[in-house]
Amino acid sequence: MTPDIHPDGGYAEDTHSERPALTDEAHEFPPKTSIKRWLVTTNHKDVGILYIVTSLFFLVFGGVLALLIRLQLWTPGGTILSGLAYNQTVTAHGLLMVFWFISPFAFGFANYVVPLQLGAKDLAFPRLNALSYWLYLASGMLFIGSFFMGGTFDGGWTAYAPLSIPAYTPQPGGTAAMLALTLFTVSVTVSSVNFLTTMHRMRAPGLHLRDLPLFSASILLTVWMMLFAFAALLAALFILLSDRILGTTYLAANEGGALLWAHLFWFFGHPEVYIVFFPALGAMAEAFQTFTGRRLVGRKWFLAAMVLVAVQSFMVWMHHMFLTSINLPIKTLFMVTTIGISLPFDLMVFALIYTLVKGKIQFNTPFLFAFGALVLFILGGITGVFLGAVVLDYEFRGTYWVVAHFHYVMVGGATALFGALYYWFPKMTGRMYDETLGKLHFALYFVGFNLLYFPMFLAWETPRRAFDYELAFLPWHRLATVGAFILGVSFLVMFYNLYRSLTHGEEAAGDPWPYATTAEWTVASPPPLENFDGVPSYEGGAFHLVTEPAAAVADGGATTAGATDAHANPSGDDHASHASIWPLVTSIGAFFAFLGLAGFREGVLAEGMLGTLAVLSLVGGGTVAFLALVAMAAEPFYAPEPERGARWPFARVENTKLGVWIFLASDVVLFGALIGAYVFIRTAFGWTAWEPVPHDSLPGLINTYLLLTSSFAVVLALAASQRRNRWGVVVALASTILLAIGFLINKALEWQALFHEGVTLGSSVQASTFYLTTGLHAAHVIGGIAVAGYLLYRAYHGAYLGDDRPIEYFGLYWHFVDIVWLFLFPLFYIL
């Protein structure tokens, strides 16, 4: 009998029923004991486990750095580390914990659990899911490698300009660290496109967005925030790296360069707080429901508050900039928005507390961590309100009050995620954890956490990022150091518990929790390879399986430009593909390409053997990554899309098309940030005093006609495909490519003429803005040529006759590139 359960509440009988699992061997897929399995897997559950294990590695790395910081602070002016080493340690700790631990840790659970809760057999684009993981790992390895390149970045995790430019942080390791962060941002963008497509298009029938389980709802909002916030960060990193690698003078400009970085960074940075906390909030809510036996009180208001916070998170960034020269009325406005964003959080906190009051609590380890996270977040939120007031922020900014508040919020969120690790451990492993060791872990963790961070409020006058302080604060800092080591010991207990439970733990039922209500608990632990042996449905308001098999269609969308068409299932049956080596190979190539870029400083290649190795790494890695992407696009890979599902508001939009739209939404923010940066710098310089680069508008006008004509050629290719005119498709795509190449040649001639006149990348801020913005656009044109070349090759061999979808998806991208140029042309050539 199949259990009926509601997405978040309401309980049905037979919640422990299990169904026979499909074996990996049935699909000729390597078993989990094989190393090959973990190198080629695209299955969402495997990728989720890879994310969790890797993020825990970075937790240990960042934790060791944190212990070094606390040892340095044992006495004022400590000598464990030199001043430079201390700065590097503080910076690396912040970057590792914020980027390479907390968010990937949460998305390990999201990868594993969300498709199960949706009633999906996998994410929409399995190979993109694997690619996002391997790019994440490659970025982390590149960041670790930065320590061995003259020292890693030492300008603080916020990388404030102008401290982040080569004049102040000249070591190649600093550039490598920022390149690693860029590669991580690419990984996030790939993952965001995948999750948003899945959650809007792959929900089981009857599962409306308003009925999503709370963890999935939190992930949906998180990913929408990630899509836009990380695009702004990517723009900021693009500007920073052009200054470091190419020698532009964007952030070094006296005309607003430092303030520009702060705007771009905090437009990302404040939503990042909620990007980190929302998955923890969703996991917390799931645990509260499960261990109180009570549906969340005020669920619809809880979700409405989350939506409101997600939107407001992009409207409060300037409260991080109260100490800058921004005028008081603007500061006052952002003070109001900052205080306003705390109100929806008040509603969510009261909903959680009232759920506890109404329920019958079971004090299992996951609940203890969820409850502890709530307590810590309340403290972090209250202390954050102080920083939202302009007058108080003048006093607290740059002190340990900020350090304490920040950790109570961010690590408070991580606390709920450790509870999530225990909560879903039985589902992922098929084994129960040791409850006694779990509670010991919580006790040590909670005591160590508060001993570590609460004394910082009392010693708040200690300067931030400094290891010298007044002797009066010595007891508080020593107490914090003791707390840090207690906190570290708690993780030794956790790792021992996980290892012992994995090898000797009691076998877990499909649903080990009496009041768990979401769909992942209706299958075996661990779940079958393809999750469900029937067709999931929420029709009627409860989750159940329909035994009749649903028709499946192939989804061949493997690239963000939609360059591939649907391939037949290579295995000849209805089972999805679960393996591809190309995401790993692509990431290896990207790692070496980015590593090679670190060998350049301000347009000059490193001397001697290091320079040679940098060029080989850049060229070789770039070639491998490009060829691997081509191989992945051409690879027969079957990713079935259910014939029926809850897909509002995208019922008539295919997965790949929606994925392209979402990617372009991110690209809109990327170009919007760069165009906004140009306007900001030009306004700070003086709009009328600005001497435009270039001086001649004719090359820009010619390029405008070339791109507009190329867009028309793509439309002709689409029409020819619909008429099944093979040569019409070939000629139209070839024309698109030739016109795009003409655009690049004209652009190169224009740049050559400017260089001859002495207008180089770093000759002025006017030149820097021109070269950087139009250069990014040219990179998009080159990417479009590569995709169009692939389409042309396949069209020549008879593809796309009557199936115009890949050409249509490419056309969306190409028209976007042309529209961007229509903004750039007047900005740089006319105004």
Short mmCIF file of N, CA and C in Angstrom, two decimals, residues 504-630:
data_model
loop_
_atom_site.label_atom_id
_atom_site.label_comp_id
_atom_site.label_asym_id
_atom_site.label_seq_id
_atom_site.Cartn_x
_atom_site.Cartn_y
_atom_site.Cartn_z
N HIS A 504 28.69 0.76 11.47
CA HIS A 504 28.10 -0.18 12.43
C HIS A 504 26.72 0.25 12.92
N GLY A 505 26.16 1.29 12.33
CA GLY A 505 24.88 1.80 12.81
C GLY A 505 23.73 0.84 12.54
N GLU A 506 22.70 1.01 13.32
CA GLU A 506 21.48 0.23 13.12
C GLU A 506 20.85 0.59 11.78
N GLU A 507 20.32 -0.41 11.08
CA GLU A 507 19.69 -0.15 9.80
C GLU A 507 18.45 0.72 9.99
N ALA A 508 18.30 1.69 9.07
CA ALA A 508 17.19 2.63 9.17
C ALA A 508 16.03 2.19 8.29
N ALA A 509 14.83 2.41 8.78
CA ALA A 509 13.65 2.18 7.97
C ALA A 509 13.51 3.29 6.94
N GLY A 510 12.56 3.12 6.01
CA GLY A 510 12.33 4.17 5.04
C GLY A 510 12.00 5.47 5.72
N ASP A 511 11.25 5.41 6.83
CA ASP A 511 10.92 6.60 7.62
C ASP A 511 11.17 6.30 9.08
N PRO A 512 12.34 6.71 9.59
CA PRO A 512 12.64 6.43 11.00
C PRO A 512 11.97 7.39 11.97
N TRP A 513 11.35 8.47 11.46
CA TRP A 513 10.75 9.48 12.33
C TRP A 513 9.23 9.31 12.33
N PRO A 514 8.62 9.23 13.50
CA PRO A 514 7.17 8.95 13.56
C PRO A 514 6.30 9.98 12.86
N TYR A 515 6.75 11.26 12.82
CA TYR A 515 5.87 12.29 12.29
C TYR A 515 6.44 12.98 11.05
N ALA A 516 7.38 12.35 10.36
CA ALA A 516 7.89 12.92 9.12
C ALA A 516 6.81 12.81 8.04
N THR A 517 6.64 13.86 7.26
CA THR A 517 5.50 13.91 6.35
C THR A 517 5.86 14.15 4.90
N THR A 518 7.11 14.43 4.59
CA THR A 518 7.45 14.78 3.22
C THR A 518 7.81 13.54 2.42
N ALA A 519 7.83 13.69 1.09
CA ALA A 519 7.84 12.53 0.20
C ALA A 519 9.11 11.71 0.28
N GLU A 520 10.23 12.30 0.68
CA GLU A 520 11.48 11.51 0.72
C GLU A 520 11.40 10.36 1.70
N TRP A 521 10.48 10.45 2.67
CA TRP A 521 10.38 9.41 3.69
C TRP A 521 9.48 8.26 3.26
N THR A 522 8.96 8.31 2.03
CA THR A 522 8.08 7.23 1.55
C THR A 522 8.85 6.18 0.77
N VAL A 523 10.14 6.39 0.54
CA VAL A 523 10.94 5.43 -0.20
C VAL A 523 11.97 4.81 0.72
N ALA A 524 12.64 3.79 0.21
CA ALA A 524 13.63 3.08 1.01
C ALA A 524 14.78 4.00 1.40
N SER A 525 15.54 3.59 2.39
CA SER A 525 16.71 4.34 2.84
C SER A 525 17.96 3.48 2.62
N PRO A 526 18.88 3.89 1.74
CA PRO A 526 18.79 5.03 0.83
C PRO A 526 17.82 4.76 -0.30
N PRO A 527 17.36 5.81 -0.99
CA PRO A 527 16.35 5.64 -2.04
C PRO A 527 16.91 4.88 -3.24
N PRO A 528 16.01 4.31 -4.06
CA PRO A 528 16.45 3.67 -5.31
C PRO A 528 17.13 4.68 -6.23
N LEU A 529 17.82 4.17 -7.22
CA LEU A 529 18.57 5.03 -8.12
C LEU A 529 17.69 6.10 -8.75
N GLU A 530 16.50 5.71 -9.19
CA GLU A 530 15.60 6.65 -9.85
C GLU A 530 14.43 7.05 -8.94
N ASN A 531 14.65 6.92 -7.64
CA ASN A 531 13.78 7.47 -6.59
C ASN A 531 12.47 6.74 -6.40
N PHE A 532 11.64 6.64 -7.43
CA PHE A 532 10.29 6.10 -7.27
C PHE A 532 10.07 5.00 -8.31
N ASP A 533 9.42 3.90 -7.91
CA ASP A 533 9.12 2.84 -8.86
C ASP A 533 7.71 2.96 -9.43
N GLY A 534 7.11 4.11 -9.22
CA GLY A 534 5.83 4.45 -9.83
C GLY A 534 5.87 5.91 -10.24
N VAL A 535 4.71 6.44 -10.55
CA VAL A 535 4.62 7.83 -10.96
C VAL A 535 4.14 8.67 -9.78
N PRO A 536 4.99 9.56 -9.23
CA PRO A 536 4.59 10.37 -8.07
C PRO A 536 3.47 11.34 -8.43
N SER A 537 2.60 11.58 -7.46
CA SER A 537 1.51 12.54 -7.67
C SER A 537 1.08 13.12 -6.33
N TYR A 538 0.72 14.40 -6.37
CA TYR A 538 0.12 15.06 -5.21
C TYR A 538 -1.35 15.38 -5.47
N GLU A 539 -1.90 14.86 -6.53
CA GLU A 539 -3.29 15.15 -6.86
C GLU A 539 -4.20 14.60 -5.77
N GLY A 540 -5.14 15.41 -5.36
CA GLY A 540 -5.97 15.05 -4.22
C GLY A 540 -5.45 15.60 -2.92
N GLY A 541 -4.27 16.28 -2.97
CA GLY A 541 -3.75 16.93 -1.78
C GLY A 541 -2.79 16.10 -0.98
N ALA A 542 -2.54 14.85 -1.37
CA ALA A 542 -1.61 14.00 -0.64
C ALA A 542 -0.67 13.30 -1.61
N PHE A 543 0.53 13.02 -1.16
CA PHE A 543 1.51 12.34 -2.02
C PHE A 543 1.16 10.87 -2.14
N HIS A 544 1.18 10.34 -3.38
CA HIS A 544 0.97 8.92 -3.60
C HIS A 544 1.63 8.55 -4.92
N LEU A 545 1.75 7.26 -5.17
CA LEU A 545 2.35 6.78 -6.41
C LEU A 545 1.29 6.13 -7.27
N VAL A 546 1.34 6.47 -8.57
CA VAL A 546 0.48 5.83 -9.55
C VAL A 546 1.30 4.74 -10.22
N THR A 547 0.74 3.55 -10.30
CA THR A 547 1.54 2.42 -10.78
C THR A 547 1.73 2.42 -12.28
N GLU A 548 0.84 3.10 -13.04
CA GLU A 548 0.99 3.09 -14.49
C GLU A 548 2.20 3.92 -14.89
N PRO A 549 3.09 3.40 -15.74
CA PRO A 549 4.25 4.19 -16.17
C PRO A 549 3.83 5.37 -17.01
N ALA A 550 4.49 6.48 -16.80
CA ALA A 550 4.22 7.69 -17.59
C ALA A 550 5.14 7.74 -18.79
N ALA A 551 4.64 8.32 -19.87
CA ALA A 551 5.48 8.50 -21.05
C ALA A 551 6.59 9.47 -20.73
N ALA A 552 7.73 9.23 -21.32
CA ALA A 552 8.88 10.11 -21.08
C ALA A 552 9.38 10.66 -22.40
N VAL A 553 9.88 11.84 -22.35
CA VAL A 553 10.48 12.45 -23.54
C VAL A 553 11.93 12.75 -23.24
N ALA A 554 12.74 12.74 -24.28
CA ALA A 554 14.17 13.01 -24.09
C ALA A 554 14.39 14.50 -23.96
N ASP A 555 15.31 14.82 -23.09
CA ASP A 555 15.69 16.22 -22.90
C ASP A 555 17.17 16.32 -23.13
N GLY A 556 17.57 16.87 -24.25
CA GLY A 556 18.98 16.92 -24.57
C GLY A 556 19.64 18.24 -24.27
N GLY A 557 18.97 19.08 -23.50
CA GLY A 557 19.55 20.40 -23.24
C GLY A 557 20.71 20.31 -22.29
N ALA A 558 21.93 20.39 -22.81
CA ALA A 558 23.09 20.24 -21.94
C ALA A 558 23.89 21.51 -21.81
N THR A 559 23.55 22.52 -22.59
CA THR A 559 24.30 23.75 -22.49
C THR A 559 23.36 24.91 -22.27
N THR A 560 23.87 25.96 -21.68
CA THR A 560 23.01 27.11 -21.38
C THR A 560 22.53 27.80 -22.64
N ALA A 561 23.15 27.53 -23.76
CA ALA A 561 22.69 28.14 -25.00
C ALA A 561 21.72 27.25 -25.75
N GLY A 562 21.42 26.07 -25.20
CA GLY A 562 20.46 25.18 -25.84
C GLY A 562 20.96 24.68 -27.18
N ALA A 563 22.26 24.38 -27.27
CA ALA A 563 22.83 24.06 -28.56
C ALA A 563 22.58 22.63 -28.99
N THR A 564 22.14 21.75 -28.14
CA THR A 564 21.97 20.35 -28.50
C THR A 564 20.51 20.01 -28.66
N ASP A 565 20.24 19.06 -29.51
CA ASP A 565 18.88 18.61 -29.64
C ASP A 565 18.71 17.31 -28.88
N ALA A 566 17.51 16.74 -28.90
CA ALA A 566 17.22 15.55 -28.11
C ALA A 566 17.86 14.33 -28.75
N HIS A 567 18.51 13.51 -27.95
CA HIS A 567 19.10 12.27 -28.40
C HIS A 567 18.26 11.11 -27.91
N ALA A 568 18.27 10.05 -28.62
CA ALA A 568 17.56 8.86 -28.17
C ALA A 568 18.28 8.25 -26.98
N ASN A 569 17.54 7.53 -26.19
CA ASN A 569 18.15 6.88 -25.03
C ASN A 569 19.11 5.80 -25.51
N PRO A 570 20.39 5.91 -25.21
CA PRO A 570 21.37 4.96 -25.73
C PRO A 570 21.17 3.55 -25.22
N SER A 571 20.54 3.38 -24.05
CA SER A 571 20.37 2.03 -23.50
C SER A 571 19.17 1.31 -24.09
N GLY A 572 18.33 2.05 -24.82
CA GLY A 572 17.21 1.40 -25.47
C GLY A 572 16.02 1.16 -24.58
N ASP A 573 16.04 1.58 -23.31
CA ASP A 573 14.89 1.42 -22.43
C ASP A 573 14.46 2.80 -21.93
N ASP A 574 13.59 2.80 -20.94
CA ASP A 574 13.03 4.06 -20.45
C ASP A 574 13.83 4.66 -19.31
N HIS A 575 14.94 4.05 -18.95
CA HIS A 575 15.70 4.54 -17.81
C HIS A 575 16.63 5.67 -18.22
N ALA A 576 16.76 6.63 -17.30
CA ALA A 576 17.60 7.80 -17.56
C ALA A 576 19.07 7.41 -17.54
N SER A 577 19.87 8.25 -18.20
CA SER A 577 21.32 8.12 -18.08
C SER A 577 21.76 8.72 -16.75
N HIS A 578 22.80 8.13 -16.17
CA HIS A 578 23.27 8.62 -14.87
C HIS A 578 24.77 8.84 -14.84
N ALA A 579 25.44 8.75 -16.00
CA ALA A 579 26.89 8.84 -15.97
C ALA A 579 27.41 9.64 -17.16
N SER A 580 28.39 10.49 -16.88
CA SER A 580 29.11 11.21 -17.92
C SER A 580 30.44 11.66 -17.34
N ILE A 581 31.51 11.45 -18.08
CA ILE A 581 32.84 11.84 -17.62
C ILE A 581 33.13 13.30 -17.94
N TRP A 582 32.34 13.90 -18.85
CA TRP A 582 32.71 15.22 -19.38
C TRP A 582 32.57 16.36 -18.38
N PRO A 583 31.62 16.33 -17.45
CA PRO A 583 31.64 17.40 -16.44
C PRO A 583 32.95 17.47 -15.66
N LEU A 584 33.50 16.30 -15.30
CA LEU A 584 34.78 16.26 -14.59
C LEU A 584 35.90 16.80 -15.47
N VAL A 585 35.95 16.36 -16.73
CA VAL A 585 37.02 16.80 -17.62
C VAL A 585 36.92 18.30 -17.87
N THR A 586 35.70 18.80 -18.05
CA THR A 586 35.52 20.25 -18.25
C THR A 586 36.07 21.03 -17.06
N SER A 587 35.81 20.55 -15.88
CA SER A 587 36.25 21.25 -14.68
C SER A 587 37.77 21.19 -14.51
N ILE A 588 38.35 20.07 -14.88
CA ILE A 588 39.82 19.97 -14.83
C ILE A 588 40.44 21.00 -15.78
N GLY A 589 39.87 21.08 -16.99
CA GLY A 589 40.37 22.08 -17.94
C GLY A 589 40.20 23.49 -17.42
N ALA A 590 39.04 23.78 -16.81
CA ALA A 590 38.79 25.12 -16.26
C ALA A 590 39.77 25.43 -15.14
N PHE A 591 40.08 24.44 -14.31
CA PHE A 591 41.04 24.65 -13.22
C PHE A 591 42.38 25.11 -13.77
N PHE A 592 42.91 24.42 -14.77
CA PHE A 592 44.23 24.78 -15.29
C PHE A 592 44.19 26.09 -16.07
N ALA A 593 43.07 26.36 -16.75
CA ALA A 593 42.97 27.64 -17.46
C ALA A 593 42.99 28.80 -16.47
N PHE A 594 42.24 28.69 -15.38
CA PHE A 594 42.22 29.76 -14.39
C PHE A 594 43.56 29.85 -13.66
N LEU A 595 44.19 28.71 -13.43
CA LEU A 595 45.51 28.71 -12.80
C LEU A 595 46.51 29.47 -13.67
N GLY A 596 46.42 29.27 -14.98
CA GLY A 596 47.32 29.97 -15.89
C GLY A 596 47.12 31.47 -15.87
N LEU A 597 45.87 31.92 -15.71
CA LEU A 597 45.60 33.36 -15.65
C LEU A 597 46.29 34.04 -14.48
N ALA A 598 46.50 33.27 -13.40
CA ALA A 598 47.16 33.85 -12.23
C ALA A 598 48.61 34.21 -12.50
N GLY A 599 49.16 33.75 -13.63
CA GLY A 599 50.55 34.07 -13.98
C GLY A 599 50.71 35.45 -14.61
N PHE A 600 49.60 36.18 -14.78
CA PHE A 600 49.66 37.52 -15.37
C PHE A 600 49.42 38.56 -14.28
N ARG A 601 50.13 39.67 -14.40
CA ARG A 601 49.90 40.79 -13.49
C ARG A 601 49.95 42.08 -14.27
N GLU A 602 48.82 42.77 -14.31
CA GLU A 602 48.70 44.07 -14.98
C GLU A 602 49.20 44.00 -16.42
N GLY A 603 48.80 42.92 -17.11
CA GLY A 603 49.14 42.77 -18.52
C GLY A 603 50.52 42.24 -18.79
N VAL A 604 51.27 41.90 -17.75
CA VAL A 604 52.64 41.41 -17.92
C VAL A 604 52.70 39.97 -17.43
N LEU A 605 53.29 39.10 -18.24
CA LEU A 605 53.44 37.70 -17.89
C LEU A 605 54.61 37.51 -16.94
N ALA A 606 54.47 36.57 -16.01
CA ALA A 606 55.55 36.26 -15.09
C ALA A 606 56.79 35.85 -15.88
N GLU A 607 57.95 36.15 -15.34
CA GLU A 607 59.20 35.90 -16.05
C GLU A 607 59.63 34.45 -15.95
N GLY A 608 60.40 34.00 -16.94
CA GLY A 608 61.05 32.70 -16.90
C GLY A 608 60.09 31.53 -17.01
N MET A 609 60.47 30.46 -16.31
CA MET A 609 59.72 29.22 -16.36
C MET A 609 58.28 29.39 -15.88
N LEU A 610 58.07 30.26 -14.87
CA LEU A 610 56.72 30.46 -14.36
C LEU A 610 55.80 31.02 -15.44
N GLY A 611 56.32 31.94 -16.25
CA GLY A 611 55.53 32.49 -17.34
C GLY A 611 55.19 31.44 -18.37
N THR A 612 56.18 30.61 -18.71
CA THR A 612 55.93 29.54 -19.68
C THR A 612 54.87 28.57 -19.18
N LEU A 613 54.98 28.18 -17.92
CA LEU A 613 54.00 27.27 -17.34
C LEU A 613 52.61 27.90 -17.30
N ALA A 614 52.56 29.21 -17.03
CA ALA A 614 51.27 29.89 -16.99
C ALA A 614 50.60 29.84 -18.36
N VAL A 615 51.36 30.10 -19.42
CA VAL A 615 50.80 30.08 -20.78
C VAL A 615 50.35 28.67 -21.13
N LEU A 616 51.18 27.67 -20.84
CA LEU A 616 50.81 26.28 -21.14
C LEU A 616 49.55 25.88 -20.38
N SER A 617 49.48 26.29 -19.13
CA SER A 617 48.31 25.95 -18.31
C SER A 617 47.05 26.62 -18.87
N LEU A 618 47.18 27.90 -19.24
CA LEU A 618 46.03 28.64 -19.77
C LEU A 618 45.55 28.05 -21.08
N VAL A 619 46.47 27.86 -22.02
CA VAL A 619 46.09 27.36 -23.34
C VAL A 619 45.63 25.90 -23.27
N GLY A 620 46.41 25.09 -22.56
CA GLY A 620 46.05 23.67 -22.46
C GLY A 620 44.73 23.47 -21.72
N GLY A 621 44.58 24.14 -20.58
CA GLY A 621 43.34 24.00 -19.82
C GLY A 621 42.14 24.51 -20.58
N GLY A 622 42.30 25.66 -21.25
CA GLY A 622 41.19 26.20 -22.03
C GLY A 622 40.79 25.28 -23.16
N THR A 623 41.77 24.68 -23.81
CA THR A 623 41.47 23.75 -24.90
C THR A 623 40.74 22.52 -24.40
N VAL A 624 41.22 21.95 -23.28
CA VAL A 624 40.56 20.78 -22.71
C VAL A 624 39.13 21.09 -22.32
N ALA A 625 38.92 22.23 -21.67
CA ALA A 625 37.57 22.60 -21.24
C ALA A 625 36.64 22.77 -22.44
N PHE A 626 37.13 23.43 -23.49
CA PHE A 626 36.30 23.65 -24.67
C PHE A 626 35.94 22.32 -25.35
N LEU A 627 36.93 21.46 -25.55
CA LEU A 627 36.66 20.18 -26.20
C LEU A 627 35.75 19.30 -25.36
N ALA A 628 35.90 19.37 -24.03
CA ALA A 628 35.03 18.58 -23.16
C ALA A 628 33.58 19.06 -23.24
N LEU A 629 33.39 20.38 -23.35
CA LEU A 629 32.03 20.91 -23.50
C LEU A 629 31.42 20.45 -24.82
N VAL A 630 32.23 20.44 -25.88
CA VAL A 630 31.74 19.96 -27.18
C VAL A 630 31.38 18.48 -27.08
#
